[in-house]
PDB file of C-alpha atoms in Angstrom:
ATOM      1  CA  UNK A   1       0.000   0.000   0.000  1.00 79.00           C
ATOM      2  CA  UNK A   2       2.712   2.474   1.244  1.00 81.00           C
ATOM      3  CA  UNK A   3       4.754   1.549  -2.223  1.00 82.00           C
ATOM      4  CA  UNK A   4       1.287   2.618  -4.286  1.00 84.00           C
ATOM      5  CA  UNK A   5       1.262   5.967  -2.529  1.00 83.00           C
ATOM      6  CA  UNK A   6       4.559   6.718  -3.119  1.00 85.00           C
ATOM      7  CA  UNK A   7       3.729   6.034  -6.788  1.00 85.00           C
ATOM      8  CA  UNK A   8       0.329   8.338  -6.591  1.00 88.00           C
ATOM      9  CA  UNK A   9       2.364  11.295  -5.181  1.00 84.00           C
ATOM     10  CA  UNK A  10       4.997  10.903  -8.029  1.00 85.00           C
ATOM     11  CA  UNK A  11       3.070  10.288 -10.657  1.00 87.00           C
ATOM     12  CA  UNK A  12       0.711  13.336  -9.315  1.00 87.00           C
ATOM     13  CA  UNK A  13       3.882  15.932  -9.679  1.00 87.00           C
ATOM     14  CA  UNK A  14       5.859  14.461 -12.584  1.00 89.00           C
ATOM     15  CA  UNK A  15       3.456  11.662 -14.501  1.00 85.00           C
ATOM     16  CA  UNK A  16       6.199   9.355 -13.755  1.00 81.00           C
ATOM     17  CA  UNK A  17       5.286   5.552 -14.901  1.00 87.00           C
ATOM     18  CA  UNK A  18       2.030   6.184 -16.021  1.00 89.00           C
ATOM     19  CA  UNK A  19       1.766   2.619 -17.208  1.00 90.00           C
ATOM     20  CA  UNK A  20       0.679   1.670 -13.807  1.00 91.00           C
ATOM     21  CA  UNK A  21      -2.969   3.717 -14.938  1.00 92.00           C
ATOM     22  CA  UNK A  22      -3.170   0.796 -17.785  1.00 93.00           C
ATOM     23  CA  UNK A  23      -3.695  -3.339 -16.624  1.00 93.00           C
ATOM     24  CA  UNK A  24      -2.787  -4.468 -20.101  1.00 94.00           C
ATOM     25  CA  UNK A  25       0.859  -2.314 -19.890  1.00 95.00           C
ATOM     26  CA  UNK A  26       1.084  -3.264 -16.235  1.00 95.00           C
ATOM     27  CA  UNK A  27       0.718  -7.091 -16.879  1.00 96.00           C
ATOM     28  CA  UNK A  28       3.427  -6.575 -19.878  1.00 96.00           C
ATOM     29  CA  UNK A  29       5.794  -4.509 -18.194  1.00 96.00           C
ATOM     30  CA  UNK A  30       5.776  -6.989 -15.076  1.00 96.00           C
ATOM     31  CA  UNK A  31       6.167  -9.640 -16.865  1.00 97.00           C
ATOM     32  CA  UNK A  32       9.121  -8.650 -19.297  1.00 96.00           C
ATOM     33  CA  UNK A  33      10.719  -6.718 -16.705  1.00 94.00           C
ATOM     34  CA  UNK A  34       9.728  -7.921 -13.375  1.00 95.00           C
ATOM     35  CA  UNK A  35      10.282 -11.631 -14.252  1.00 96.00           C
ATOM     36  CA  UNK A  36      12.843 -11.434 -17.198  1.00 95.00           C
ATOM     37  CA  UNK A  37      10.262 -13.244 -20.175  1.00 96.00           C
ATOM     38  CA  UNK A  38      10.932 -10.655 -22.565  1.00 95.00           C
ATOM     39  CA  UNK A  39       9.860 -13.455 -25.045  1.00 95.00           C
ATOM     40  CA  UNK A  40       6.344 -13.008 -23.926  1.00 97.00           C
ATOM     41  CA  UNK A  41       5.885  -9.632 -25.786  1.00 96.00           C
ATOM     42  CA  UNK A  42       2.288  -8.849 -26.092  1.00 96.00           C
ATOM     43  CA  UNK A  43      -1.281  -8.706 -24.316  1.00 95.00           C
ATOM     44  CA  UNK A  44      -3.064 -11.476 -26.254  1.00 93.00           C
ATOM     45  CA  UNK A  45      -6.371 -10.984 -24.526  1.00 84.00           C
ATOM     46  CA  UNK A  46      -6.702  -7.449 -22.472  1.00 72.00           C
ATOM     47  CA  UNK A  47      -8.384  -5.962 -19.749  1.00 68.00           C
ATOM     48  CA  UNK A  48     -11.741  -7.809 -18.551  1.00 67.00           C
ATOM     49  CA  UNK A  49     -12.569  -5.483 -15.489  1.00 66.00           C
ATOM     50  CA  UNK A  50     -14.631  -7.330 -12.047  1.00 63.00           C
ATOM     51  CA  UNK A  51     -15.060  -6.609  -9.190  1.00 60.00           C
ATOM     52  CA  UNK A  52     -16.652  -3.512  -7.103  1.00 58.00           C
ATOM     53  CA  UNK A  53     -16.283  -0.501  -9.010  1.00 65.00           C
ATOM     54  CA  UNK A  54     -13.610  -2.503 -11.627  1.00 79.00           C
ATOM     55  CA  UNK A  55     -11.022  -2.880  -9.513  1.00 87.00           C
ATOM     56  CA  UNK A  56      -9.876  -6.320 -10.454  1.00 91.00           C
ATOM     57  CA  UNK A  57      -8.583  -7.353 -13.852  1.00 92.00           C
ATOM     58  CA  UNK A  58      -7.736 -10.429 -15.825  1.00 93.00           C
ATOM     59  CA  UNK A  59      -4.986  -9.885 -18.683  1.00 95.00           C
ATOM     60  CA  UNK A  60      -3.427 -12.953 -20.866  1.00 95.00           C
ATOM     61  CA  UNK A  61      -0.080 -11.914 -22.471  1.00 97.00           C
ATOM     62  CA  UNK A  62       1.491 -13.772 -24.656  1.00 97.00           C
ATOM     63  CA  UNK A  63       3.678 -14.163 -27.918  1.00 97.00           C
ATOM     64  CA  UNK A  64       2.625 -15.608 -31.868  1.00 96.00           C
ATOM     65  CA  UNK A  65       3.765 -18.913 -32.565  1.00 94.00           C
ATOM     66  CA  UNK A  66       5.490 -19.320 -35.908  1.00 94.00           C
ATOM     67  CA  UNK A  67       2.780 -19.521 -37.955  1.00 95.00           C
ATOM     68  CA  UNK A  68       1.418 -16.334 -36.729  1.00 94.00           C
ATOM     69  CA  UNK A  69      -1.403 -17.892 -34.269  1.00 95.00           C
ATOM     70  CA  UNK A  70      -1.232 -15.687 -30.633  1.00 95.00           C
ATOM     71  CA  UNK A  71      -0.181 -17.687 -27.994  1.00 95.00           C
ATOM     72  CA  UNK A  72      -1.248 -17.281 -24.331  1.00 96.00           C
ATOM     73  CA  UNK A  73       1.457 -17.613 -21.700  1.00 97.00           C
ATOM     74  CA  UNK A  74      -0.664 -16.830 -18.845  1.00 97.00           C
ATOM     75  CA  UNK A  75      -3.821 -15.126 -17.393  1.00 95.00           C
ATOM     76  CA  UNK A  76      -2.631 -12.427 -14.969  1.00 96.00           C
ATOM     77  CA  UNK A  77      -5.005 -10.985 -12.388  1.00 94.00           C
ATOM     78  CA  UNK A  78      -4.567  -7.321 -11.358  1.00 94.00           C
ATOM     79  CA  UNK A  79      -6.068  -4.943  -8.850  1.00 92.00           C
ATOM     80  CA  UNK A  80      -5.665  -1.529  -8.116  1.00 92.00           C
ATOM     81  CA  UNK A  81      -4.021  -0.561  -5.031  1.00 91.00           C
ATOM     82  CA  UNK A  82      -4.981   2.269  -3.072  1.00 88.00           C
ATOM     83  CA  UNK A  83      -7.623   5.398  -3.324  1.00 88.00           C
ATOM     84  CA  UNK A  84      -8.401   7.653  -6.061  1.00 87.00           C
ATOM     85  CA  UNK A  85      -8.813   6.942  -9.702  1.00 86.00           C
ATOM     86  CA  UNK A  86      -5.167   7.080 -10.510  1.00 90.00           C
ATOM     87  CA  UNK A  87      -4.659   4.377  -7.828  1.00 92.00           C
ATOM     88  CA  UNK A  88      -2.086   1.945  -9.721  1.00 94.00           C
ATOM     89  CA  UNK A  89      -2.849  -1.806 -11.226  1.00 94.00           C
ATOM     90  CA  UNK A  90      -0.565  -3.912  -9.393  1.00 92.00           C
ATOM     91  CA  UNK A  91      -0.361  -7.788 -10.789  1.00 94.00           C
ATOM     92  CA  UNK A  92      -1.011 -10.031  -7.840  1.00 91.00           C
ATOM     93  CA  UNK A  93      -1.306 -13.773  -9.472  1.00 93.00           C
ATOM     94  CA  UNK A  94      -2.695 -15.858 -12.026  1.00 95.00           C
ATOM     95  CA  UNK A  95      -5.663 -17.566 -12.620  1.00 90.00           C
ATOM     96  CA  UNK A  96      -6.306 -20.233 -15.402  1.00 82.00           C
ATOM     97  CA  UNK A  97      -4.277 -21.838 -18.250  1.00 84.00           C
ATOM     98  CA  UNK A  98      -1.802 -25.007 -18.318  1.00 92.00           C
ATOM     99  CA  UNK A  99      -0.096 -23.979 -15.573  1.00 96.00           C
ATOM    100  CA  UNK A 100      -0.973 -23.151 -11.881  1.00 96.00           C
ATOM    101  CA  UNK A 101       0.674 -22.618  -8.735  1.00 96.00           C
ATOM    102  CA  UNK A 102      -1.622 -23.927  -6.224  1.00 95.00           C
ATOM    103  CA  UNK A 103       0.708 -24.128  -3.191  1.00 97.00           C
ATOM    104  CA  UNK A 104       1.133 -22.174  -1.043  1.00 97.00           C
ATOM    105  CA  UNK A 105      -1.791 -20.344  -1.908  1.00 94.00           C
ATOM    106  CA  UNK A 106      -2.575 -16.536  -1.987  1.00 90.00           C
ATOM    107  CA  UNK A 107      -1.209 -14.763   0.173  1.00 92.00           C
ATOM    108  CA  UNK A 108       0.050 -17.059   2.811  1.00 97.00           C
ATOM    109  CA  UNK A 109       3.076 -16.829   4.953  1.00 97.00           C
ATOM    110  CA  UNK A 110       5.782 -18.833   3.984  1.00 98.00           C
ATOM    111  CA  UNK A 111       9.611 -19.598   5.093  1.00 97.00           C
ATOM    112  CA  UNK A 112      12.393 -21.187   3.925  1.00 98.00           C
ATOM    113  CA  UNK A 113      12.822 -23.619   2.255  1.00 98.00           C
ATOM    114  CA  UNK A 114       8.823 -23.645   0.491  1.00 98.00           C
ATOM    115  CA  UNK A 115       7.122 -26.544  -0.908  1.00 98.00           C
ATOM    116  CA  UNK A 116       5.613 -25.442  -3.879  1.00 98.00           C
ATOM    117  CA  UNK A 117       3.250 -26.784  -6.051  1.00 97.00           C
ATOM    118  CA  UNK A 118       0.266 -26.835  -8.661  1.00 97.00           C
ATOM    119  CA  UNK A 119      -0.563 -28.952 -11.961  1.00 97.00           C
ATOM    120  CA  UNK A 120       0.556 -28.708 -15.578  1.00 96.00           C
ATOM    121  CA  UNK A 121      -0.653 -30.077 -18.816  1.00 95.00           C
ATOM    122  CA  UNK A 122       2.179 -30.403 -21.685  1.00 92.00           C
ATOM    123  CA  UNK A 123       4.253 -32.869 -22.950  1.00 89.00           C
ATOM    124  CA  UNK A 124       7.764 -32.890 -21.874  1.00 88.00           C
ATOM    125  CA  UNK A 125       7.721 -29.864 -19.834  1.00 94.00           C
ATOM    126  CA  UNK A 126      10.609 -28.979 -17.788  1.00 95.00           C
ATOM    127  CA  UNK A 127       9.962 -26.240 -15.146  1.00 97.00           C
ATOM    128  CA  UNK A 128      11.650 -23.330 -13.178  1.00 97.00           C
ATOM    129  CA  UNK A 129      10.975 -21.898 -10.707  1.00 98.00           C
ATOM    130  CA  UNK A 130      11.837 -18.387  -9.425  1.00 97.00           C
ATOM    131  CA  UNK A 131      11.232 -16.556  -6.145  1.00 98.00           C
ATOM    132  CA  UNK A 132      11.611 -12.898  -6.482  1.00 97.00           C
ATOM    133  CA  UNK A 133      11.410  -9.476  -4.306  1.00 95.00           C
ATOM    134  CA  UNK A 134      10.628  -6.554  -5.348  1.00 86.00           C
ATOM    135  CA  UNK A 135      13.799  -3.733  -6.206  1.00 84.00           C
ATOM    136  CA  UNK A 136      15.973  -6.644  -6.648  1.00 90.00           C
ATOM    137  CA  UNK A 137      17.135  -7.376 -10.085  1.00 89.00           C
ATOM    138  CA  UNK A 138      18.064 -11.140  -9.253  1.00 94.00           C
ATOM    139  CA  UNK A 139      15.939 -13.993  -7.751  1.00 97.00           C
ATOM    140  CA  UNK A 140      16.109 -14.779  -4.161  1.00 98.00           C
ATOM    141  CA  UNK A 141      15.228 -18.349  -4.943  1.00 98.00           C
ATOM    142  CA  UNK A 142      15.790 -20.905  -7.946  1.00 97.00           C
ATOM    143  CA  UNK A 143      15.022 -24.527  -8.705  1.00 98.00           C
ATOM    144  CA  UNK A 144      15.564 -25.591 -12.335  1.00 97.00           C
ATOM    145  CA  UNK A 145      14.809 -28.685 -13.973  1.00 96.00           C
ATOM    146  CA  UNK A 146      11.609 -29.757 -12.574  1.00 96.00           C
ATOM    147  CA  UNK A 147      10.320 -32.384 -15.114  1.00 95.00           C
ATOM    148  CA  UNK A 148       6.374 -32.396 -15.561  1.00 95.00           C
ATOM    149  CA  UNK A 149       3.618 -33.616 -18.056  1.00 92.00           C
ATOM    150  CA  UNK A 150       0.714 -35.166 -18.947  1.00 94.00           C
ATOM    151  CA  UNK A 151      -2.749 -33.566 -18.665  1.00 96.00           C
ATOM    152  CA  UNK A 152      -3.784 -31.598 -15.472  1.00 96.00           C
ATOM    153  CA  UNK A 153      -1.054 -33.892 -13.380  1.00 96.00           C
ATOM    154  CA  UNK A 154       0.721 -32.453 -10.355  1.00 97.00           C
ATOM    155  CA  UNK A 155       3.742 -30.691 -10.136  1.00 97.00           C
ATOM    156  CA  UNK A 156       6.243 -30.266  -6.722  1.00 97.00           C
ATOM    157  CA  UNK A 157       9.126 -28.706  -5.707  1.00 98.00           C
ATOM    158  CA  UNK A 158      10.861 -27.067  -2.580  1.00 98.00           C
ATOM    159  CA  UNK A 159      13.064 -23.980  -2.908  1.00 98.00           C
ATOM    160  CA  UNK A 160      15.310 -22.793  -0.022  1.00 98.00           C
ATOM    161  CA  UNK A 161      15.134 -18.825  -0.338  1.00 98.00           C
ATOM    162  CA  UNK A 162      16.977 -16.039   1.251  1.00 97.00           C
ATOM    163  CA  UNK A 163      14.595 -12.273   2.030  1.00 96.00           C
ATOM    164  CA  UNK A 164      14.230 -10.505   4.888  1.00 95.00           C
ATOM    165  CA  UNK A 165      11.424 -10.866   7.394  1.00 94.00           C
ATOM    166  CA  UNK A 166       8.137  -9.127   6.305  1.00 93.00           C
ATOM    167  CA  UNK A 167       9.025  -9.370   2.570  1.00 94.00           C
ATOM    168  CA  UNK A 168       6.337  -9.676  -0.387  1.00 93.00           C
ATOM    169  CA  UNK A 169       7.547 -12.562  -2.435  1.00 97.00           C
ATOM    170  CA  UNK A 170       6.280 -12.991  -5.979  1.00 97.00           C
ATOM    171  CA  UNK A 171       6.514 -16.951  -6.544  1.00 98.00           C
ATOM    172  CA  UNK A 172       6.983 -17.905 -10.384  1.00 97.00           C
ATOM    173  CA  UNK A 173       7.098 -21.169 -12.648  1.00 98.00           C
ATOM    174  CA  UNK A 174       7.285 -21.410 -15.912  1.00 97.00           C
ATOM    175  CA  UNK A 175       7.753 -23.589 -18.883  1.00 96.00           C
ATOM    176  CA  UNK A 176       9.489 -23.218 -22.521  1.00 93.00           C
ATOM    177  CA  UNK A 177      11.680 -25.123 -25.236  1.00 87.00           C
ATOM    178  CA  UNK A 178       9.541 -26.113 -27.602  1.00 89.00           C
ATOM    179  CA  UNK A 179       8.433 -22.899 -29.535  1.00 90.00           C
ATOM    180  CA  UNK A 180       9.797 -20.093 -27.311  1.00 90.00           C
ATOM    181  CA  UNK A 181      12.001 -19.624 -24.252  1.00 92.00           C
ATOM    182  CA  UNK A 182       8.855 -19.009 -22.189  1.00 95.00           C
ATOM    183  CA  UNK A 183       5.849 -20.300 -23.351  1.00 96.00           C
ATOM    184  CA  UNK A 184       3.614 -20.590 -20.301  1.00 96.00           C
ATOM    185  CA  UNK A 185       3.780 -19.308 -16.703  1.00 98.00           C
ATOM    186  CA  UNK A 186       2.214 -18.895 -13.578  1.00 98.00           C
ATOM    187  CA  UNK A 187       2.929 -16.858 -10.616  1.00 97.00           C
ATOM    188  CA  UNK A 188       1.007 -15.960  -7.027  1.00 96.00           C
ATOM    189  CA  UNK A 189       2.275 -13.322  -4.026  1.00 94.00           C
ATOM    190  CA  UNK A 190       3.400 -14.510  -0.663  1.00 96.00           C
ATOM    191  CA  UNK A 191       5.012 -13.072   2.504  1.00 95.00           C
ATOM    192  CA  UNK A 192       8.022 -14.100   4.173  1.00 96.00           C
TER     193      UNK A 192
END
């Protein structure tokens, strides 16, 4: 909340970022910045607003396949945080696709290591997982190499991570190889 503030009052004297006043360029910009898929380079399906007074939103970025055909990598959800109707979209999980992260779900507390965990459907999917923190460029948290397939079939891991007490985690796996580095991902928020 205190971080969406600080945007408001900057973006109220300079217009600094004023992507975070769009879903569809919020969901991009996290996800080719935030988590590094730069190969995921466009909002397949934008904005469906929800929620009281449209608050909420669902956004599916994505990239074209070779022949053309859009691809979705994942369904984001976004709300806006904070007052006013320049309060900023902030991307907060995912909902839908191949691909979940079920555990541990929204929200929760978590320490170190964290079993993680959801379902996948693919064929010969090999998965990596990523815990990040916000204003850090690296993760705090890696596992690579997670073999998964089949259709709607479970998917585990545990991932020892290193952030300090009180810290919003963003928890995300994803899946490429076959047609692009990235082709499907899934993410949800935590604190440490």
């Amino acid at each position: 909340m205190a971080d969406a503030v600080d945007w408001q009052t900057s973006y109220r004297t300079s217009g600094a970022e004023d992507w975070h006043l769009d879903a569809d360029l919020t969901a991009l910009t996290f996800t080719r910045e935030f988590l590094g898929h730069v190969t995921v380079n466009k909002v397949v399906r934008g904005t469906e607003r929800s929620g009281v007074g449209g608050r909420e939103s669902m956004v599916s970025v994505g990239f074209d396949a070779p022949n053309g055909a859009p691809i979705t990598a994942a369904v984001l959800h976004l709300v806006r945080i904070g007052a006013g109707d320049d309060a900023p979209w902030e991307v907060v999980g995912s909902k839908g696709g191949t691909l979940s992260v079920d555990t541990p779900e929204y929200g929760a507390t978590v320490t170190s290591p964290v079993e993680i965990g959801g379902r996948i459907t693919g064929v010969d999917e090999n998965l990596s997982v990523q815990i990040r923190v916000q204003d850090l460029a690296e993760p705090v948290g890696q596992v690579s190499g997670i073999a998964a397939g089949g259709t709607d079939e479970p998917w585990s891991t545990t991932v020892t991570f290193t952030a300090e007490p009180g810290s919003v985690l963003t928890i995300a796996v994803s899946t490429g190889g076959h047609i692009a580095e990235v082709e499907h991902f899934a993410i949800t928020g935590v604190q440490h």
